[in-house]
Short mmCIF file of C-alpha atoms and ligand atoms in Angstrom, two decimals:
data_model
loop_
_atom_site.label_atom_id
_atom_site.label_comp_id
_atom_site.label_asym_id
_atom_site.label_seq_id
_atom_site.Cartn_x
_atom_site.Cartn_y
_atom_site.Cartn_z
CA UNK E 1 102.72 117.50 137.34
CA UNK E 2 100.58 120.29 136.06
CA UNK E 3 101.91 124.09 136.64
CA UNK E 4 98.26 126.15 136.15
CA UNK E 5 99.53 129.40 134.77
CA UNK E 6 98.77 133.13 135.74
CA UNK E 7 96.28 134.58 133.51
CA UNK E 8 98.17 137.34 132.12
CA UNK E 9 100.99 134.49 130.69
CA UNK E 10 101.91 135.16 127.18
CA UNK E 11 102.15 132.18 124.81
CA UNK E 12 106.11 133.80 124.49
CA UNK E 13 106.06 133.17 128.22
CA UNK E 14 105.20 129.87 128.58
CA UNK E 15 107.70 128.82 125.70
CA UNK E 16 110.47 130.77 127.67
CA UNK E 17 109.47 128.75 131.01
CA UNK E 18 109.31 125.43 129.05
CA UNK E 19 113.02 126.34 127.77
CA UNK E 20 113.89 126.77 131.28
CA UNK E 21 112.38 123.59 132.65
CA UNK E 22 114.34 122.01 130.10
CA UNK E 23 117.28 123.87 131.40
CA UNK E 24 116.60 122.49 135.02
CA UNK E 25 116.20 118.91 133.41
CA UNK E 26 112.42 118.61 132.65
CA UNK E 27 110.56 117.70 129.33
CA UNK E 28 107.12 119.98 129.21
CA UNK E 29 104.50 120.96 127.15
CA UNK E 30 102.76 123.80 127.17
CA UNK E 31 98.75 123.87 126.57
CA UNK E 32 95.80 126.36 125.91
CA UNK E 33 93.06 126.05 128.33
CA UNK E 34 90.22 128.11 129.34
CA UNK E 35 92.00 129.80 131.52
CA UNK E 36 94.89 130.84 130.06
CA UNK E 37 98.55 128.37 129.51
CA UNK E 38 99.07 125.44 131.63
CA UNK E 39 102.54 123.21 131.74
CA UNK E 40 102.18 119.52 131.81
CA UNK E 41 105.73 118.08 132.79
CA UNK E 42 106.31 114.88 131.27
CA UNK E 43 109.54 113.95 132.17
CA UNK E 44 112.20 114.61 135.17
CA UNK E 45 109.48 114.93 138.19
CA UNK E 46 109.89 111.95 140.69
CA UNK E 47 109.04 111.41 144.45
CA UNK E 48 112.27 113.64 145.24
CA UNK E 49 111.57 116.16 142.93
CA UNK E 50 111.32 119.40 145.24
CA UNK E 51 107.82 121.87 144.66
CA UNK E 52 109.66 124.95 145.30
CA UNK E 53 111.87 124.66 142.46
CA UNK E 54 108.60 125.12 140.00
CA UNK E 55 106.81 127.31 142.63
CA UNK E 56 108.96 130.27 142.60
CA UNK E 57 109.33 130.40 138.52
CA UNK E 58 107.42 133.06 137.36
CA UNK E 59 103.91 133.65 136.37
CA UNK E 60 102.98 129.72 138.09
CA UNK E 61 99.81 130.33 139.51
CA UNK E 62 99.07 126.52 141.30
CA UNK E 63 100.79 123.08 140.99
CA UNK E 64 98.80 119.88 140.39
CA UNK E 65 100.08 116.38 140.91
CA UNK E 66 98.67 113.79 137.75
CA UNK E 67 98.37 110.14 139.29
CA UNK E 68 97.68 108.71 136.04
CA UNK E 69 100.42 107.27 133.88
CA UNK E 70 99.23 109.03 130.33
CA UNK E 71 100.37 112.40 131.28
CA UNK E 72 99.21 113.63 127.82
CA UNK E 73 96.48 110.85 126.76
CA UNK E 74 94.96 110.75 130.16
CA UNK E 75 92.24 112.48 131.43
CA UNK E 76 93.15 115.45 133.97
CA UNK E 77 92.10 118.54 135.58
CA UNK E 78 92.88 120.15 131.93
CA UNK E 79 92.39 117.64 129.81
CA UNK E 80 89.13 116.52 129.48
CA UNK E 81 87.94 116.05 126.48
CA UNK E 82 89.54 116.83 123.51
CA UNK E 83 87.61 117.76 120.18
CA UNK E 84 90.23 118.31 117.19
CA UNK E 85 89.27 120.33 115.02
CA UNK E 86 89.92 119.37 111.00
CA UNK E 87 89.20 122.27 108.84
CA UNK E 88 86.32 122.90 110.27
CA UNK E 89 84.91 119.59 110.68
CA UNK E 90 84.85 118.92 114.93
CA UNK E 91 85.84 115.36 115.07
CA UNK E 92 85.06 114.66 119.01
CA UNK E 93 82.00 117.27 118.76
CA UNK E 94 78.52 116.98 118.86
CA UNK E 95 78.44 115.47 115.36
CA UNK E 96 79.11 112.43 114.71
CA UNK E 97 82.06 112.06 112.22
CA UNK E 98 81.89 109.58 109.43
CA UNK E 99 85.11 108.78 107.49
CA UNK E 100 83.68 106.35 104.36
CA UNK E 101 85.95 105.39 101.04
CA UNK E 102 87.47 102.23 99.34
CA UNK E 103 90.28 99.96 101.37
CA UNK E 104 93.11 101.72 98.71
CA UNK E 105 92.73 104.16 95.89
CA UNK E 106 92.46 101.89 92.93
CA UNK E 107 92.86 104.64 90.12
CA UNK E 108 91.31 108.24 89.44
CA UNK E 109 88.25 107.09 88.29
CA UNK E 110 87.93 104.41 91.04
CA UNK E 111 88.21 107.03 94.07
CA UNK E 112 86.28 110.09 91.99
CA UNK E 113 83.01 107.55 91.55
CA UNK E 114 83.76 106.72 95.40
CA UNK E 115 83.76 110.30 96.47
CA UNK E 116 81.07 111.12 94.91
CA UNK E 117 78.77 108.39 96.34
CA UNK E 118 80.22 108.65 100.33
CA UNK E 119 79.13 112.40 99.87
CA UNK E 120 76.17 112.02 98.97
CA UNK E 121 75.64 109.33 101.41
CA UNK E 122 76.58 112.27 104.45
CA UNK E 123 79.95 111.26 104.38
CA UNK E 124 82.44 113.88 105.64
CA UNK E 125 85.76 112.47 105.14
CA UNK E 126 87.47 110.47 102.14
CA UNK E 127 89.42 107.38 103.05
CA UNK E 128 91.76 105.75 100.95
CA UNK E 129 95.24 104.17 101.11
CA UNK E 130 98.02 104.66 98.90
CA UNK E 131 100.94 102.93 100.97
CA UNK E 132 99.21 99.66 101.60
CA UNK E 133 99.98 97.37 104.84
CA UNK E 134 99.40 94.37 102.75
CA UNK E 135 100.11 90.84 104.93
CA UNK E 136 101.34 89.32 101.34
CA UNK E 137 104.00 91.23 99.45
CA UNK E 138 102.12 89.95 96.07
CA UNK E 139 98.99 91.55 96.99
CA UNK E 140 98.40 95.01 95.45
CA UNK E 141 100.41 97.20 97.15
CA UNK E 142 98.80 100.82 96.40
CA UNK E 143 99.33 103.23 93.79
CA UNK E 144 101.48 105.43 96.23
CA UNK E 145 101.95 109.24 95.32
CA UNK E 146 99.30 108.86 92.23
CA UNK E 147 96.90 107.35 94.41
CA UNK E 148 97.45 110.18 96.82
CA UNK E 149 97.22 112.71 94.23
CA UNK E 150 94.03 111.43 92.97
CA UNK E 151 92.77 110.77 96.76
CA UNK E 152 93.28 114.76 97.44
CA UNK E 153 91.55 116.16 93.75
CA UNK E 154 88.87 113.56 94.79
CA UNK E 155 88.13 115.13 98.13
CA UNK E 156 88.21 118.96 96.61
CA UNK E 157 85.50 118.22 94.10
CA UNK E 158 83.12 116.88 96.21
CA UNK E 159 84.00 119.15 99.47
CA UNK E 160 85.35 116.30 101.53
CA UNK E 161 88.60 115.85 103.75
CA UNK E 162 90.94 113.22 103.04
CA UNK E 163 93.14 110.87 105.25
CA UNK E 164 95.12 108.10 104.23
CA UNK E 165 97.99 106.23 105.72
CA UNK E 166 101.31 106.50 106.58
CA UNK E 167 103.30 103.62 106.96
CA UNK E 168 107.00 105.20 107.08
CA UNK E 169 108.78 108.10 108.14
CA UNK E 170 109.84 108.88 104.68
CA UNK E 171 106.43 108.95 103.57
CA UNK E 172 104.81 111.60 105.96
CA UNK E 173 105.54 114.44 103.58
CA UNK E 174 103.90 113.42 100.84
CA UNK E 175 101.09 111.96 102.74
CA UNK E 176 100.93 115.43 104.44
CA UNK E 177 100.88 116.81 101.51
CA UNK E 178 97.99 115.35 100.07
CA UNK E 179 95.62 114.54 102.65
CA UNK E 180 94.14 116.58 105.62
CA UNK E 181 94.52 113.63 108.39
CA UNK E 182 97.33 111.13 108.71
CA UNK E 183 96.43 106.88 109.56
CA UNK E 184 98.88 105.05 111.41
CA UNK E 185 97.47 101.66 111.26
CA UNK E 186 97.33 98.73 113.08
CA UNK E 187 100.37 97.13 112.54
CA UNK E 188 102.96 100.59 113.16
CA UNK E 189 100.78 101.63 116.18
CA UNK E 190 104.15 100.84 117.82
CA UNK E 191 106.37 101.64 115.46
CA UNK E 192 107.66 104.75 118.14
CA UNK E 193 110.01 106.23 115.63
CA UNK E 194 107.39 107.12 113.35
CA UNK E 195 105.11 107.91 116.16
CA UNK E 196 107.65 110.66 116.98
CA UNK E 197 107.75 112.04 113.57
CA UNK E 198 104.19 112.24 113.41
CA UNK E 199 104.02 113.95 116.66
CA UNK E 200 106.16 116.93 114.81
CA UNK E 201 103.97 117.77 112.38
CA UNK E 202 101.32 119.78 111.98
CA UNK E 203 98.24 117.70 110.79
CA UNK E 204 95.92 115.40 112.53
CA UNK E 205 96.45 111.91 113.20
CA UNK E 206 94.41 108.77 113.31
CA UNK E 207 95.93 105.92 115.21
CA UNK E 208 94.54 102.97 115.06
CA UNK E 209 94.70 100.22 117.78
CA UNK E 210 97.03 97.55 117.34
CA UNK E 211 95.93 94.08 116.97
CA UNK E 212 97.30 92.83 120.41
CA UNK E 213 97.58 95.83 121.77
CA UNK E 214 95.74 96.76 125.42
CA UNK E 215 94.42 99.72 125.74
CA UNK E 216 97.59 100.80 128.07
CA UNK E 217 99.50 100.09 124.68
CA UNK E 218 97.17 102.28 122.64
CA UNK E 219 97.05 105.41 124.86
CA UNK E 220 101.13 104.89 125.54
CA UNK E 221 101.37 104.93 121.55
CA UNK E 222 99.21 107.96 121.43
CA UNK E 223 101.36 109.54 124.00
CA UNK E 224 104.27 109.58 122.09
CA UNK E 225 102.81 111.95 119.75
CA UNK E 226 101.63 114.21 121.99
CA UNK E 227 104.39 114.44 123.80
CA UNK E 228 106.77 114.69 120.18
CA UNK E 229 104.07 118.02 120.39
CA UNK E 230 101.26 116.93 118.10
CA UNK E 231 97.61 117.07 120.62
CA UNK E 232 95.45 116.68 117.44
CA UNK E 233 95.11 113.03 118.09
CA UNK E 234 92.36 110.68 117.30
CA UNK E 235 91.75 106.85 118.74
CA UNK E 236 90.26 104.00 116.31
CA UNK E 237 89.18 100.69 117.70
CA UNK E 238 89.64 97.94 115.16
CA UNK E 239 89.28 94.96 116.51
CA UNK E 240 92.01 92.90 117.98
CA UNK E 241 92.87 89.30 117.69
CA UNK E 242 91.18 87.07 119.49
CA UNK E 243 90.31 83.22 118.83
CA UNK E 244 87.38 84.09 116.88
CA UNK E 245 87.54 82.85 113.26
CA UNK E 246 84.60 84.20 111.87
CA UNK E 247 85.46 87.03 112.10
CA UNK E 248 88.68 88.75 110.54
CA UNK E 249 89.63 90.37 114.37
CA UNK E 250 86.84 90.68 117.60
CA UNK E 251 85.51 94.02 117.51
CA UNK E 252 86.22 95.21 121.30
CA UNK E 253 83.06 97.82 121.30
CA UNK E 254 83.86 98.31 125.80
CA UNK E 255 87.36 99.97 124.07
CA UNK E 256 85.16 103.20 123.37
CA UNK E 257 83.51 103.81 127.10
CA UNK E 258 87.12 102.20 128.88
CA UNK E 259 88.74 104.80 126.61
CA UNK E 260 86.50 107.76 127.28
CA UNK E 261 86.86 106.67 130.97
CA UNK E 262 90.84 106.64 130.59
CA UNK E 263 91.67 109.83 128.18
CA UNK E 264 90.34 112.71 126.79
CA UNK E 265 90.26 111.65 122.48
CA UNK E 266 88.17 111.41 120.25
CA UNK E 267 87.62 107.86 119.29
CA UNK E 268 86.65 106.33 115.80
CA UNK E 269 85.37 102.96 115.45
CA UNK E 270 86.35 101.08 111.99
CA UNK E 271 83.63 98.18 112.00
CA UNK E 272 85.41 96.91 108.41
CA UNK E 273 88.51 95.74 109.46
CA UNK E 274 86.64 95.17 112.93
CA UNK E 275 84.77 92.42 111.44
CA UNK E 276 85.88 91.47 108.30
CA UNK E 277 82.59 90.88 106.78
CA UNK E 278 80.41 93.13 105.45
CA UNK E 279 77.03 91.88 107.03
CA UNK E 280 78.13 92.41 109.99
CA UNK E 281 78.90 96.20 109.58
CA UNK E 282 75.54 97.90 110.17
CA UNK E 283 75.21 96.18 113.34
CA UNK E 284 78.61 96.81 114.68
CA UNK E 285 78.21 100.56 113.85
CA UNK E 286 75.60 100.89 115.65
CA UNK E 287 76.96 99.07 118.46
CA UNK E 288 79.76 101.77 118.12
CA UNK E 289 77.82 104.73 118.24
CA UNK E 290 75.46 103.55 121.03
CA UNK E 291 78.55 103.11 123.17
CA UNK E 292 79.82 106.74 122.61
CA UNK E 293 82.36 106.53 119.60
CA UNK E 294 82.75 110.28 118.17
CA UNK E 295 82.84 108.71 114.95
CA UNK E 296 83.05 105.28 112.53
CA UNK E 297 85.46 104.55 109.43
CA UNK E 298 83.66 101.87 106.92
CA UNK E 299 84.89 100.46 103.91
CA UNK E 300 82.91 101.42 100.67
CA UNK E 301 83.38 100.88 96.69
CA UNK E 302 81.30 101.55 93.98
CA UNK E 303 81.71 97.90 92.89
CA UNK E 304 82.80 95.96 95.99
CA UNK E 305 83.37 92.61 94.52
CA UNK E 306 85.86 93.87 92.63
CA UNK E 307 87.87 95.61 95.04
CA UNK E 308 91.75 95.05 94.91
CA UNK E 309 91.69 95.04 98.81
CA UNK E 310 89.03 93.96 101.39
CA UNK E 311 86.41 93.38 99.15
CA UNK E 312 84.43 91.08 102.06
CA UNK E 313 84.25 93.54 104.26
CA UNK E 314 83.44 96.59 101.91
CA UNK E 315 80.15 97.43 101.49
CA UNK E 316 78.26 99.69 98.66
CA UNK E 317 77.71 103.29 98.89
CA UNK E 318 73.43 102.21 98.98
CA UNK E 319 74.21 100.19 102.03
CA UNK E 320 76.67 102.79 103.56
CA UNK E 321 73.93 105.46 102.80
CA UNK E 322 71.79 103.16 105.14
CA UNK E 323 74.01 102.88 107.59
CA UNK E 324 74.43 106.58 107.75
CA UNK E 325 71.22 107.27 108.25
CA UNK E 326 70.60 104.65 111.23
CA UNK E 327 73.58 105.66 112.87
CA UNK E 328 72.20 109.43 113.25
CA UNK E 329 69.08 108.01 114.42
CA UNK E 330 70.94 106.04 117.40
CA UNK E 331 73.05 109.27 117.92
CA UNK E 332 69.74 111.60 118.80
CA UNK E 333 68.78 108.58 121.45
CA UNK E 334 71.91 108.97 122.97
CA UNK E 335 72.35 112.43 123.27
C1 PEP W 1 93.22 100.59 106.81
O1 PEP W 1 92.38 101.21 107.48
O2 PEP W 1 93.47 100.88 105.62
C2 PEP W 1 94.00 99.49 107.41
C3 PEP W 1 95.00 98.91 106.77
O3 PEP W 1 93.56 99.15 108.64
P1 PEP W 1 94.38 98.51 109.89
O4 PEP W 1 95.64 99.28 110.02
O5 PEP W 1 93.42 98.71 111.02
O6 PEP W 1 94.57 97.06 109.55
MN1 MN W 2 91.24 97.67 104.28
#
């Protein structure tokens, strides 16, 4: 249910009718449009629920029923498309947004070199993890707050934004801290207690599809942080597992247009971990971009080979610096 506001509602307004939904039993959220405050309720409306009870509160201008079941991630009258906005950089704009850095942040002078070469090859945002997902708890692990520390001095010196991820409640302050955009990868995309505490803060987050997740799964996930009260949330399609073994994961490129056709996000496509292998990431990124994805994450190094994590898949900033430049191309033919 959508309550369309009167124009003259104050922001103190709309907080004062959410308090008294909440009162009456409801959970809401109140949202900026165009036009002035709109209420999306999320929870408490059913068949029974009488439209008198939200037609006489004051300042509700019109009532709209939602069908679909992503009150918050689904598209709607209001939401349509959503564009969030990092520091100036419109991720879900016109532009197409390239996130570009090593698997994990190996030391200072690993991620400095790194910066340096993803900015000058038109990246606008610094990847890098510091609490590492590893699948073997004897692989490198991530240099933690260090890494993050380096990750964010990085990003200042050569004017880029930084996101890195999260992988436990206790960790979103300092990741917060550091970096201007928050991962929750693959394997937490359903991890809905940390989904909550990311959807109390206020930074950006990137959630990444899970590998057997549908896309029901992924918008559900993303709908716990919206409705913890977080809407800056971006989509990235990673792959999922299929029977494919030449490939790390199958790169499900219809995610992007079934996505855009489901919700309003911004979606980021991360051909690395989509594919595992680093030949195959030019194509794949352009596969992304031709089928609407606001954005792609790629896996660079100065010195792949050597990279503590992912090294088949990362590619080097002369490649990437390629890639950037073909991707732009197949943006203007879209557009
Ligand atoms: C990553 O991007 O650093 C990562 C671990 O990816 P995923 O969560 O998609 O496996
Ligand atoms: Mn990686």
């Amino acid at each position: 249910m959508i309550l369309n506001l009167n124009e003259n509602v104050t922001k103190n307004d709309a907080d004062n009718l959410i308090k008294r939904l909440q009162f009456m039993g409801f959970q809401a959220i109140a949202l900026q449009t165009g036009q002035g405050f709109s209420i999306i309720l999320v929870k408490g409306v059913d068949q029974k629920t009488d439209m008198k009870l939200f037609s006489v509160l004051p300042g509700v201008l019109e009532i709209k029923v939602i069908d679909s079941q992503f009150k918050l991630a689904g598209k709607n009258a209001i939401l349509d498309k959503t564009i969030v906005d990092v520091r100036g950089l419109k991720i879900g704009g016109k532009e197409l947004t390239i996130i570009a850095g090593p698997c994990a942040v190996e030391s200072e002078a690993q991620i400095f070199e790194s910066a340096r070469l993803v900015a000058k090859g038109g990246a606008q945002v610094l990847r890098g993890g510091a609490f590492k997902p590893r699948t073997s708890p004897y692989d490198f692990q991530g240099l933690g707050e260090e890494g993050l520390r380096y990750l964010h001095e990085a990003g200042h010196a050569y004017n880029l934004l930084t996101i890195s991820e999260v992988m436990a409640i206790q960790q979103i302050d300092c990741v917060a801290k550091y970096t201007d955009i928050l991962q929750i990868g693959a394997r937490n995309m359903q991890n809905f207690d940390l989904l909550k505490a990311v959807g109390q803060i206020k930074k950006p987050v990137l959630l990444k599809r899970g590998s057997a997740a549908t896309y029901k799964d992924l918008l559900m996930a993303a709908e716990y942080i919206l409705s913890a009260g977080n809407s800056e949330v971006i989509l990235c399609e990673r792959g999922i597992r299929a029977f494919e073994a030449y490939t790390r994961n199958t790169l499900d490129i219809a995610a992007v247009p079934a996505l855009k056709e489901l919700g309003h996000l911004p979606i980021i496509v991360d051909p690395s971990h989509g594919t595992g292998k680093r030949s195959l990431i030019l194509p794949m990124a352009r596969a992304a971009v031709a089928a609407g994805a606001d954005g792609v994450m790629i896996e660079v190094h100065p010195d792949p080979d050597r990279a503590l994590s992912d090294a088949a898949q990362t590619i080097n900033p002369e490649v990437f610096s390629d890639i950037v430049v073909s991707l732009q191309a197949v943006a203007q033919i879209i557009h």
